[in-house]
Short mmCIF file of C-alpha atoms and ligand atoms in Angstrom, two decimals:
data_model
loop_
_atom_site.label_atom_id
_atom_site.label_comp_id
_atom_site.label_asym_id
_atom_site.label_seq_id
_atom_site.Cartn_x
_atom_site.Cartn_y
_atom_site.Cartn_z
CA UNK A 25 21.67 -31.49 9.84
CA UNK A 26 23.06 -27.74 11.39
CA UNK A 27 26.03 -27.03 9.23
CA UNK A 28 25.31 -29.21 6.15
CA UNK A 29 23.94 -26.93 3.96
CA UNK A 30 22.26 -23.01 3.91
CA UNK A 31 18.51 -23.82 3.11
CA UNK A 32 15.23 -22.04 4.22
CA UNK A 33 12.71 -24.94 5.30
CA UNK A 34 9.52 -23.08 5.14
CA UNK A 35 6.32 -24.57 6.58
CA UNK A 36 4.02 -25.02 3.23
CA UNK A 37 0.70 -24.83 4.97
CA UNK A 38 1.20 -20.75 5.66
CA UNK A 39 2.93 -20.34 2.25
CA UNK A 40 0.08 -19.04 -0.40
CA UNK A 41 1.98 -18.36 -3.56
CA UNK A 42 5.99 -18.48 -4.03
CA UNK A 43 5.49 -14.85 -4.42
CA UNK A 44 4.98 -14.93 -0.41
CA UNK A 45 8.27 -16.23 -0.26
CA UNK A 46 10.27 -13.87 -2.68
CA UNK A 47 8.83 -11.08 -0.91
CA UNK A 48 10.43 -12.31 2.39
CA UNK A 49 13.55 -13.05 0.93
CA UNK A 50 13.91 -9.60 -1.34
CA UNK A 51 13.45 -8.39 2.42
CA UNK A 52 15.77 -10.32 3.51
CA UNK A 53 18.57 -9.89 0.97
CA UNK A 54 18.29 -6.06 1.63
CA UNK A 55 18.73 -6.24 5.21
CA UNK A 56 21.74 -8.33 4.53
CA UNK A 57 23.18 -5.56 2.33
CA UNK A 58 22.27 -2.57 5.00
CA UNK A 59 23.86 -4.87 7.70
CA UNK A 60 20.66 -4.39 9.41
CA UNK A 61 19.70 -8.09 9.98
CA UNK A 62 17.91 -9.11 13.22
CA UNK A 63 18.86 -12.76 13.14
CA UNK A 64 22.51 -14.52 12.32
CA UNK A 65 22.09 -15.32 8.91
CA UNK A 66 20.24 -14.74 5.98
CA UNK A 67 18.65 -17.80 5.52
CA UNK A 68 17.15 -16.94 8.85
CA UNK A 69 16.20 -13.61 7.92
CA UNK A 70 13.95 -15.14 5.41
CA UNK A 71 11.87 -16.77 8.04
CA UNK A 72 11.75 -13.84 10.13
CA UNK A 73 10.70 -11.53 7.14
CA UNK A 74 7.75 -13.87 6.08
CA UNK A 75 6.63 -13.04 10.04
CA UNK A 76 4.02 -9.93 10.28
CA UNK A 77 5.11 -9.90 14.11
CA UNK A 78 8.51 -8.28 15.18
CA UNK A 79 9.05 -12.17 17.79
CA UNK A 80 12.05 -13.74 16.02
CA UNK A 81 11.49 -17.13 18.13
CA UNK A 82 7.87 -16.90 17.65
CA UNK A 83 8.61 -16.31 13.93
CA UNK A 84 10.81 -18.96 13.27
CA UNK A 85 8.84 -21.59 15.32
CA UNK A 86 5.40 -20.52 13.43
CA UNK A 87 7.00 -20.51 9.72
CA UNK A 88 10.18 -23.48 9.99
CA UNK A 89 9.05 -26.33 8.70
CA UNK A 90 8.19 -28.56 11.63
CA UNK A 91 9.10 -32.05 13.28
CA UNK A 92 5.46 -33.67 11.67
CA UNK A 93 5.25 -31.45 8.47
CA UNK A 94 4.92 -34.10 5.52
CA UNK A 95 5.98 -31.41 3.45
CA UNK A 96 8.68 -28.68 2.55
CA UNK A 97 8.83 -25.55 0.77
CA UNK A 98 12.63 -25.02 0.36
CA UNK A 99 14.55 -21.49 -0.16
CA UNK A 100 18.16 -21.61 -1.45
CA UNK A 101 20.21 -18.32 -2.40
CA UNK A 102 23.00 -18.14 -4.50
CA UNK A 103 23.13 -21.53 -5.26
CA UNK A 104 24.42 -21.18 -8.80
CA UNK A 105 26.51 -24.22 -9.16
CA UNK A 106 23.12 -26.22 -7.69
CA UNK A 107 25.12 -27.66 -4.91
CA UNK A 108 22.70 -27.16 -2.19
CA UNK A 109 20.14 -28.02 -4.01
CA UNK A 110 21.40 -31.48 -4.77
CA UNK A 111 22.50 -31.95 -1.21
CA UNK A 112 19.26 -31.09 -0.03
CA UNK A 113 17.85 -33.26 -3.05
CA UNK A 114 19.36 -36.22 -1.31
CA UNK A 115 18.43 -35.76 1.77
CA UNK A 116 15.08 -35.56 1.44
CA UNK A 117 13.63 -38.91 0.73
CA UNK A 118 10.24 -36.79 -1.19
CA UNK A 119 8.49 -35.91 -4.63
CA UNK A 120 9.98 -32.78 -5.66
CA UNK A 121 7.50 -30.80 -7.22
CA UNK A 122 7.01 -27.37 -8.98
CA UNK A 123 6.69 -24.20 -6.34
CA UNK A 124 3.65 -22.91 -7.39
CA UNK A 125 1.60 -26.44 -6.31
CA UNK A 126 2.25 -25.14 -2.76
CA UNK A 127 -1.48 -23.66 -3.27
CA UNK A 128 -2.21 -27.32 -2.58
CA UNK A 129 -0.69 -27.48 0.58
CA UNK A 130 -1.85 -24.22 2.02
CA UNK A 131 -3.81 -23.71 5.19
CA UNK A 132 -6.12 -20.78 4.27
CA UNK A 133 -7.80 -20.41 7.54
CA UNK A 134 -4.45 -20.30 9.13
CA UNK A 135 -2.75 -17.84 6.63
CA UNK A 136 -5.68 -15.06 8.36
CA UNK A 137 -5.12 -16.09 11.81
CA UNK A 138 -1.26 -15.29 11.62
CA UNK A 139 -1.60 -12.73 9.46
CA UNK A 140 -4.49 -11.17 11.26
CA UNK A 141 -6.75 -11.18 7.84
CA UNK A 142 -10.42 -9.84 8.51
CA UNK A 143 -13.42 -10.52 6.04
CA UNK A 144 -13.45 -6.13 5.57
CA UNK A 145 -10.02 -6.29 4.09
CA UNK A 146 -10.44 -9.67 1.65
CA UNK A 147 -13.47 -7.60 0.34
CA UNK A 148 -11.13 -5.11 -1.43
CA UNK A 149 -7.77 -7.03 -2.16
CA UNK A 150 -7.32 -10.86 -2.49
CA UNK A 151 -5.60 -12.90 0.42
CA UNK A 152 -1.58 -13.25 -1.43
CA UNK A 153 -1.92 -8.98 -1.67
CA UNK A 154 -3.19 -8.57 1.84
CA UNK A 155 -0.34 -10.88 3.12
CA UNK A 156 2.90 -9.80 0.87
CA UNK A 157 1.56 -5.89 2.06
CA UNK A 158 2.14 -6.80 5.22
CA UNK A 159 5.41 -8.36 4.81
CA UNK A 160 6.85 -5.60 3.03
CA UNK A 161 5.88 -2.67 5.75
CA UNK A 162 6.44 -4.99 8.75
CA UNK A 163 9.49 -2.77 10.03
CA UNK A 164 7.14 0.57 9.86
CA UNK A 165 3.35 -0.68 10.47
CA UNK A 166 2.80 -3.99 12.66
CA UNK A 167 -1.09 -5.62 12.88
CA UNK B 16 13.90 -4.96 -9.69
CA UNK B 17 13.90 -4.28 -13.35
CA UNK B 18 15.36 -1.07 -15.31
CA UNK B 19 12.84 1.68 -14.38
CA UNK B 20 11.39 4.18 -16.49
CA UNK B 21 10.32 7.38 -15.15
CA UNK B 22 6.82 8.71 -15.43
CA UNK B 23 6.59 11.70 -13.48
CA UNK B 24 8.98 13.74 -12.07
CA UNK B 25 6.89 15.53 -9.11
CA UNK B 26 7.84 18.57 -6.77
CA UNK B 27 8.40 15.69 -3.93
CA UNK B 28 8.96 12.60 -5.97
CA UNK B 29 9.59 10.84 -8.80
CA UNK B 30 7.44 7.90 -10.05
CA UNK B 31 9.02 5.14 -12.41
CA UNK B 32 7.52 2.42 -13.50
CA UNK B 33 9.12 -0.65 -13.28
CA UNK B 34 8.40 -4.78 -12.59
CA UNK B 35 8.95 -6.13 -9.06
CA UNK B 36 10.07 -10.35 -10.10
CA UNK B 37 7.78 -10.30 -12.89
CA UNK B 38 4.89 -8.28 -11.93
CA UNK B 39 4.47 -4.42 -12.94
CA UNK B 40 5.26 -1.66 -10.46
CA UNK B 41 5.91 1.96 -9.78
CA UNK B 42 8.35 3.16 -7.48
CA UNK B 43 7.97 6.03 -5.83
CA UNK B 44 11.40 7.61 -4.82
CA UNK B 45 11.56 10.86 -2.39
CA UNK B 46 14.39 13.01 -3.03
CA UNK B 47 16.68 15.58 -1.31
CA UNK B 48 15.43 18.88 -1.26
CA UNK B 49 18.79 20.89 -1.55
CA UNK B 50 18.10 23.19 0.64
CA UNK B 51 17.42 21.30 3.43
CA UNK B 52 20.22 20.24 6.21
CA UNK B 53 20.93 16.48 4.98
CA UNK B 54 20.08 14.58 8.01
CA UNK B 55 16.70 16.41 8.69
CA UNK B 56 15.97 15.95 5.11
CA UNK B 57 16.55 12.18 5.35
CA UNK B 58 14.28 11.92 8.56
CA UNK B 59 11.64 14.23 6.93
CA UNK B 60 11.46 12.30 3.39
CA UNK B 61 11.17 9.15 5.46
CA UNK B 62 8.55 10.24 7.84
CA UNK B 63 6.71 10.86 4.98
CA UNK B 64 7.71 7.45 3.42
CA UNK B 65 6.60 5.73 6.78
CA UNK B 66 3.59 8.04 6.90
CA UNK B 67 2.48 6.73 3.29
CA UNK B 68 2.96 3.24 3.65
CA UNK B 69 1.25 3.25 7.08
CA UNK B 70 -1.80 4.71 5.43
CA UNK B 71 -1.27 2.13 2.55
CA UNK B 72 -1.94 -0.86 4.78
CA UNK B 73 -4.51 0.70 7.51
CA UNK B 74 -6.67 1.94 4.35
CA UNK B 75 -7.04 -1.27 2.75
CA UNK B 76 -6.70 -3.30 6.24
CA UNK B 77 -10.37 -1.02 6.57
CA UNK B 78 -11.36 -1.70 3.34
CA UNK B 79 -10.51 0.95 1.06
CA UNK B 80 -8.59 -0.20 -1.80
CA UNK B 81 -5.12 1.02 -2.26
CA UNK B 82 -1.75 0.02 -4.03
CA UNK B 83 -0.30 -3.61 -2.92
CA UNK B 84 3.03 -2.89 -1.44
CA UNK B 85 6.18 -5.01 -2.33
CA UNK B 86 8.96 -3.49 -0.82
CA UNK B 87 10.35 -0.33 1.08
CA UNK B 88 13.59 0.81 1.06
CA UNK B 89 14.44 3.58 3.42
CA UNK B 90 18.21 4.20 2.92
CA UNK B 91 17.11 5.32 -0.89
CA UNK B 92 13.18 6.59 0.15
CA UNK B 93 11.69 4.30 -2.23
CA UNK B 94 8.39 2.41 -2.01
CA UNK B 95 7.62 -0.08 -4.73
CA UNK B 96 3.97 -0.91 -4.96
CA UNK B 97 1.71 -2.90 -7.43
CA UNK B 98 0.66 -0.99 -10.32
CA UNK B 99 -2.89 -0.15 -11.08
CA UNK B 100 -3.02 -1.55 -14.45
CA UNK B 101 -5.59 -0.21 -17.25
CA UNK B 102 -6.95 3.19 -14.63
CA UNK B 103 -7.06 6.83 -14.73
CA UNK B 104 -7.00 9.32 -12.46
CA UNK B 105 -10.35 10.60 -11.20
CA UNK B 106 -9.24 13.94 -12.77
CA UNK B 107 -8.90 12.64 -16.18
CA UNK B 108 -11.75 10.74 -15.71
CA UNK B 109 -14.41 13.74 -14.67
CA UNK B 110 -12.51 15.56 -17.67
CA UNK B 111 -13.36 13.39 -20.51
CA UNK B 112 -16.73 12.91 -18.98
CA UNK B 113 -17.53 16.80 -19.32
CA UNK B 114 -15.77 16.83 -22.34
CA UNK B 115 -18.10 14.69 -24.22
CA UNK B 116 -21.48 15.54 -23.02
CA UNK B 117 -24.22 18.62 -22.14
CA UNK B 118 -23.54 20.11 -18.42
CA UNK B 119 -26.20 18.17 -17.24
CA UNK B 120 -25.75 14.97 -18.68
CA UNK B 121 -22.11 14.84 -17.21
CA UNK B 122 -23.71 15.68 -13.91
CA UNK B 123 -26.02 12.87 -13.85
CA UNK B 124 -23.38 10.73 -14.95
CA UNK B 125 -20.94 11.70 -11.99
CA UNK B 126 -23.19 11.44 -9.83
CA UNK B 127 -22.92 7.17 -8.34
CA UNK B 128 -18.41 8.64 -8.55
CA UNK B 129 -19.54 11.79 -6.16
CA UNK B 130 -21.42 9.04 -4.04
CA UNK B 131 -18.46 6.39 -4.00
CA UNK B 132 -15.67 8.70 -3.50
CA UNK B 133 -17.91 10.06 0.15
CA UNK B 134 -18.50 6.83 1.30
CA UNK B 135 -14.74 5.72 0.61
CA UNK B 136 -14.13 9.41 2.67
CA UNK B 137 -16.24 8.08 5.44
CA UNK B 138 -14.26 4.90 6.05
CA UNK B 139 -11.02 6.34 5.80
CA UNK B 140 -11.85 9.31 8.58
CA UNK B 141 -14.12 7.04 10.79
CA UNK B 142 -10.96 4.57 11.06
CA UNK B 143 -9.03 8.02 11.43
CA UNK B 144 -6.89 8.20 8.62
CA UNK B 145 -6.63 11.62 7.62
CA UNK B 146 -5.01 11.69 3.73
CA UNK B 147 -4.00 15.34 3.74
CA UNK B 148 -3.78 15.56 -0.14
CA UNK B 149 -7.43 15.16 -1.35
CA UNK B 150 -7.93 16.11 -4.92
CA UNK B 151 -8.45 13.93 -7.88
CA UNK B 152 -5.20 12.79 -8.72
CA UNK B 153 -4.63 10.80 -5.87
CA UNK B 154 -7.80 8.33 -6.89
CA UNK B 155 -7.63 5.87 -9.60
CA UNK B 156 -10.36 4.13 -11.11
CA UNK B 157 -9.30 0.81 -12.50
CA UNK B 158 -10.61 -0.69 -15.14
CA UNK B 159 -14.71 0.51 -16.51
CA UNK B 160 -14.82 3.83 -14.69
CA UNK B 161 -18.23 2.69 -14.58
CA UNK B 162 -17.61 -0.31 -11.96
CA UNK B 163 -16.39 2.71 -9.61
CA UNK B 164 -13.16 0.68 -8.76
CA UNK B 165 -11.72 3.78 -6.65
CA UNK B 166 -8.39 3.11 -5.55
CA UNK B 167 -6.46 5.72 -3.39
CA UNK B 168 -2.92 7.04 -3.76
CA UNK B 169 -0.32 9.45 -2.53
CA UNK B 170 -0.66 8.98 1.36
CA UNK B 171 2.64 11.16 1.91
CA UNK B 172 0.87 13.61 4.08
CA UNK B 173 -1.20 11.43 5.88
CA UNK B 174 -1.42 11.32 9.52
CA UNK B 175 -4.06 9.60 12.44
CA UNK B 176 -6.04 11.94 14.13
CA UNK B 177 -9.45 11.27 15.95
CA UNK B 178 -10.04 15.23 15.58
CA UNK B 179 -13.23 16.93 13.71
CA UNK B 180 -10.61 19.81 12.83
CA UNK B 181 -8.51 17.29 10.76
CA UNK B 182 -11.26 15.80 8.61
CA UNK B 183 -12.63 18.97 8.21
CA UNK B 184 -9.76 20.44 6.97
CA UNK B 185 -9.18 17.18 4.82
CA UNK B 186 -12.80 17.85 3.44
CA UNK B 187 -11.65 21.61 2.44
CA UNK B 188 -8.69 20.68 0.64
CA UNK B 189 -10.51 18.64 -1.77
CA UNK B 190 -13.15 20.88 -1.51
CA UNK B 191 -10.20 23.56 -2.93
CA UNK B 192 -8.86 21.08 -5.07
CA UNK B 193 -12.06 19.78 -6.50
CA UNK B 194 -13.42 23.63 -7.43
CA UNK B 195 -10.03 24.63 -8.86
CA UNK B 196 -9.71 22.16 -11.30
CA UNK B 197 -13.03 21.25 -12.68
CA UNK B 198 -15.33 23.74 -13.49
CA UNK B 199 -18.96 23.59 -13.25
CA UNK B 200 -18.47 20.87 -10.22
CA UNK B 201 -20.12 22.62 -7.22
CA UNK B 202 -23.07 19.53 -7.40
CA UNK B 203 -20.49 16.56 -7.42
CA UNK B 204 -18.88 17.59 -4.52
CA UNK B 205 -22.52 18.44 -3.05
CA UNK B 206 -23.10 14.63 -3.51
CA UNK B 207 -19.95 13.75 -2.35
CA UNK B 208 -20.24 15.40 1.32
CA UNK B 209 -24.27 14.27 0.91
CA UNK B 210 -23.20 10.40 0.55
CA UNK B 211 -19.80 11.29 3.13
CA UNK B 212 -22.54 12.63 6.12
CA UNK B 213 -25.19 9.65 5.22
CA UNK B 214 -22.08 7.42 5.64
CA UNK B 215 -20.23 8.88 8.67
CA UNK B 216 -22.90 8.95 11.93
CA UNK B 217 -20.25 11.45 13.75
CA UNK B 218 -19.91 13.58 10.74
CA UNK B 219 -21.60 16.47 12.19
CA UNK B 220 -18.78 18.11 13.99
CA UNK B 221 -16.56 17.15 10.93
CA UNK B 222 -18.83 19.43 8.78
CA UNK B 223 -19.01 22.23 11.28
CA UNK B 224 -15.46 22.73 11.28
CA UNK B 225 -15.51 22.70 7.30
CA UNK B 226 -17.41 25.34 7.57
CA UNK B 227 -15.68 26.87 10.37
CA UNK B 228 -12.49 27.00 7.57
CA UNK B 229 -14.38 27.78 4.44
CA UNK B 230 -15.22 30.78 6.38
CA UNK B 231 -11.76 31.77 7.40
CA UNK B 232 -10.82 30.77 3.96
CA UNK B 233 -13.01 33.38 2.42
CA UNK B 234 -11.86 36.11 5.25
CA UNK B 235 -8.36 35.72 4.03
CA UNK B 236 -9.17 36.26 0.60
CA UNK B 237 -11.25 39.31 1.39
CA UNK B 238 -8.34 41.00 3.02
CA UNK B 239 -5.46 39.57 0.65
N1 ADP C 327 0.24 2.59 -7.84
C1 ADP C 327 -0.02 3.33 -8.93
N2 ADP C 327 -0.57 2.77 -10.04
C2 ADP C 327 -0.84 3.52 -11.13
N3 ADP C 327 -0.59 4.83 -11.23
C3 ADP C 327 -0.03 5.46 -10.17
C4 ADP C 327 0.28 4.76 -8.97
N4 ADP C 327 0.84 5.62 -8.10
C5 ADP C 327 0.87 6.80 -8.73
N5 ADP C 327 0.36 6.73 -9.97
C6 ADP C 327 0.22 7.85 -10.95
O1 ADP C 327 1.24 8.80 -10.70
C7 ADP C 327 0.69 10.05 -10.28
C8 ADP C 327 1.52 10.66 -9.17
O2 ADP C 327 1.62 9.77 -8.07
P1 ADP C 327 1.44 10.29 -6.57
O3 ADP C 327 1.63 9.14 -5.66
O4 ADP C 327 0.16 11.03 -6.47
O5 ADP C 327 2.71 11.27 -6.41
P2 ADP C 327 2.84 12.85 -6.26
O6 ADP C 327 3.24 13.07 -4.84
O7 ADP C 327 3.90 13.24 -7.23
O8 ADP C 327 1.50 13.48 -6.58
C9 ADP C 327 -0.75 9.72 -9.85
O9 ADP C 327 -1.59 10.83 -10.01
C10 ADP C 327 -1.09 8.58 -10.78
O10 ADP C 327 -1.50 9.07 -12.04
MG1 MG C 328 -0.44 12.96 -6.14
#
């Protein structure tokens, strides 16, 4: 499918809250504009944002949607016009459904392993705040 | 990000308030000091930058509470971070307090604050986060002061340091800080450095060296 469209395929079980996700890809979006991107494209960028770890393989092997998923979370940019999404509407023989029904679909227990989450820290700030923190100072502080 | 409104123009920074894709913020921008050279300036503002968000995460990553980050932007020395919605500063908070009742009532009633605010102290220096700006406008209190929601700001100076010295001299400033500004408020920070030692086992050497700088903090101000 390389080449057929520019897509994000985003694992669904480590994705909390679409928030997660526009965290990332604010992230990733500015690195584009800085010309400071560590990976080709910014598509890619988005999966390496939603990483806490500074691993790009790792990164995009632990958050890309993988060979057994049964499910998608999809990130398009710029796709005014709604081409890619119809593209990637027809390719995927699926249920679309609304973003924020990812909560179904998330693996909690995973979510703290990759994002290191202890039982001290949930005590003062719920799970989506202790994750999107992370996220956002990646390139300064790394757990 | 949204239009942003500013809310305080500081000696450091300024503070807007704004909404990060939907959700209420304040962005904290660094400027140039003029009379700095420009590239040390940029490297200075963003050590402090780095420096504050650091804190940010290893604070709550401990368990204090602080402001949820969303983004950092180091080419214009901006943090945005979550907004604590419906708080006030610890300052107004102690002021309105006093205002409205007898000297001793208000001192009762600060009392279960002083004791939060040491404990939340002890956390920060046993995990060895030094703030380096103590007073009571860099804590919040979000929603009933009464719940004792403390949430801690302004990390700019903050730096990690397993040294007595450091705390101790963190301990003075608010000690300073806390005098200064609120009259009448030699028992609340009593309780706070009571509840701070009660929460910190290795706090002893931390208090000697306050007292090691209160007393070269009076000496100075008997020669000067
Ligand atoms: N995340 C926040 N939520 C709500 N109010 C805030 C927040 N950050 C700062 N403020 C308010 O702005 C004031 C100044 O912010 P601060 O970070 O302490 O900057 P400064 O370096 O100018 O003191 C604080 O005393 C507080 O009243
Ligand atoms: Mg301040």
């Amino acid at each position: 499918m390389k080449g057929l469209f520019e897509a994000t395929l985003l694992k669904t079980s480590l994705i909390l809250d679409p928030f997660q996700v526009i965290v990332a890809v604010n992230k990733a979006v500015h690195q584009q504009k800085i010309n400071k991107m560590m990976t080709k494209t910014v598509h890619s960028e988005i999966l390496f944002s939603l990483s806490p770890r500074k691993n790009i393989s790792n990164a995009f092997k632990t958050f890309g949607m993988g060979d057994k998923d049964t499910s998608v979370f999809v990130a398009i940019l710029n796709d005014h016009d709604k081409s890619t999404m119809s593209v990637i509407q027809n390719l995927i023989k699926g249920r679309q459904v609304d973003p924020y029904q990812v909560s179904e679909l998330t693996n909690l227990q995973s979510i703290k392993e990759v994002y290191n989450l202890s039982e001290t820290e949930l005590s003062v700030s719920n799970t989506l705040d202790a994750v999107v923190s992370r996220i956002a100072s990646k390139d300064i502080v790394q757990v | 990000m949204s239009s942003k409104t500013l809310i305080k123009q500081g000696a450091e920074a300024k503070l807007y308030s704004a909404t990060f894709h939907g959700r209420p913020c304040i962005v904290k921008e660094r400027f140039k000091k003029s009379y700095r050279h420009p590239s040390l300036d940029q490297s200075l503002t963003n050590q402090r930058i780095k420096s504050e968000v650091r804190a940010l995460l290893r604070s709550r990553m401990n368990g204090v509470r602080t402001p949820t980050v969303y983004f950092v932007d180091l080419e214009t020395s901006q943090i945005c971070m979550e907004e604590i919605r419906d708080s006030v500063t610890v300052r107004d908070y102690i002021m309105s307090v006093q205002k409205s009742q007898s000297l001793e009532d208000s001192i009762v009633q600060l009392k279960p604050l002083g004791r939060k605010i040491g404990e939340t102290l002890a956390v920060l220096h046993q995990n060895n986060i030094v703030h380096g700006d103590l007073t009571t406008s860099n804590m919040l209190l979000q929603s009933d002061p009464m719940n004792l929601n403390l949430v801690m700001i302004d990390f700019g100076l903050s730096h990690f340091e397993n040294l007595a010295e450091d705390k101790g001299v963190d301990l003075y400033v608010l000690e300073r800080a806390i005098l200064s500004t609120h009259p009448n408020s030699d028992e609340f920070f009593s309780e706070i450095l009571d509840s701070y030692t009660q929460s910190n086992p290795g706090s002893a050497d931390v208090i000697a060296k306050l007292d090691e700088v209160r007393m070269r903090g009076r000496k100075r101000t008997m020669v000067g």
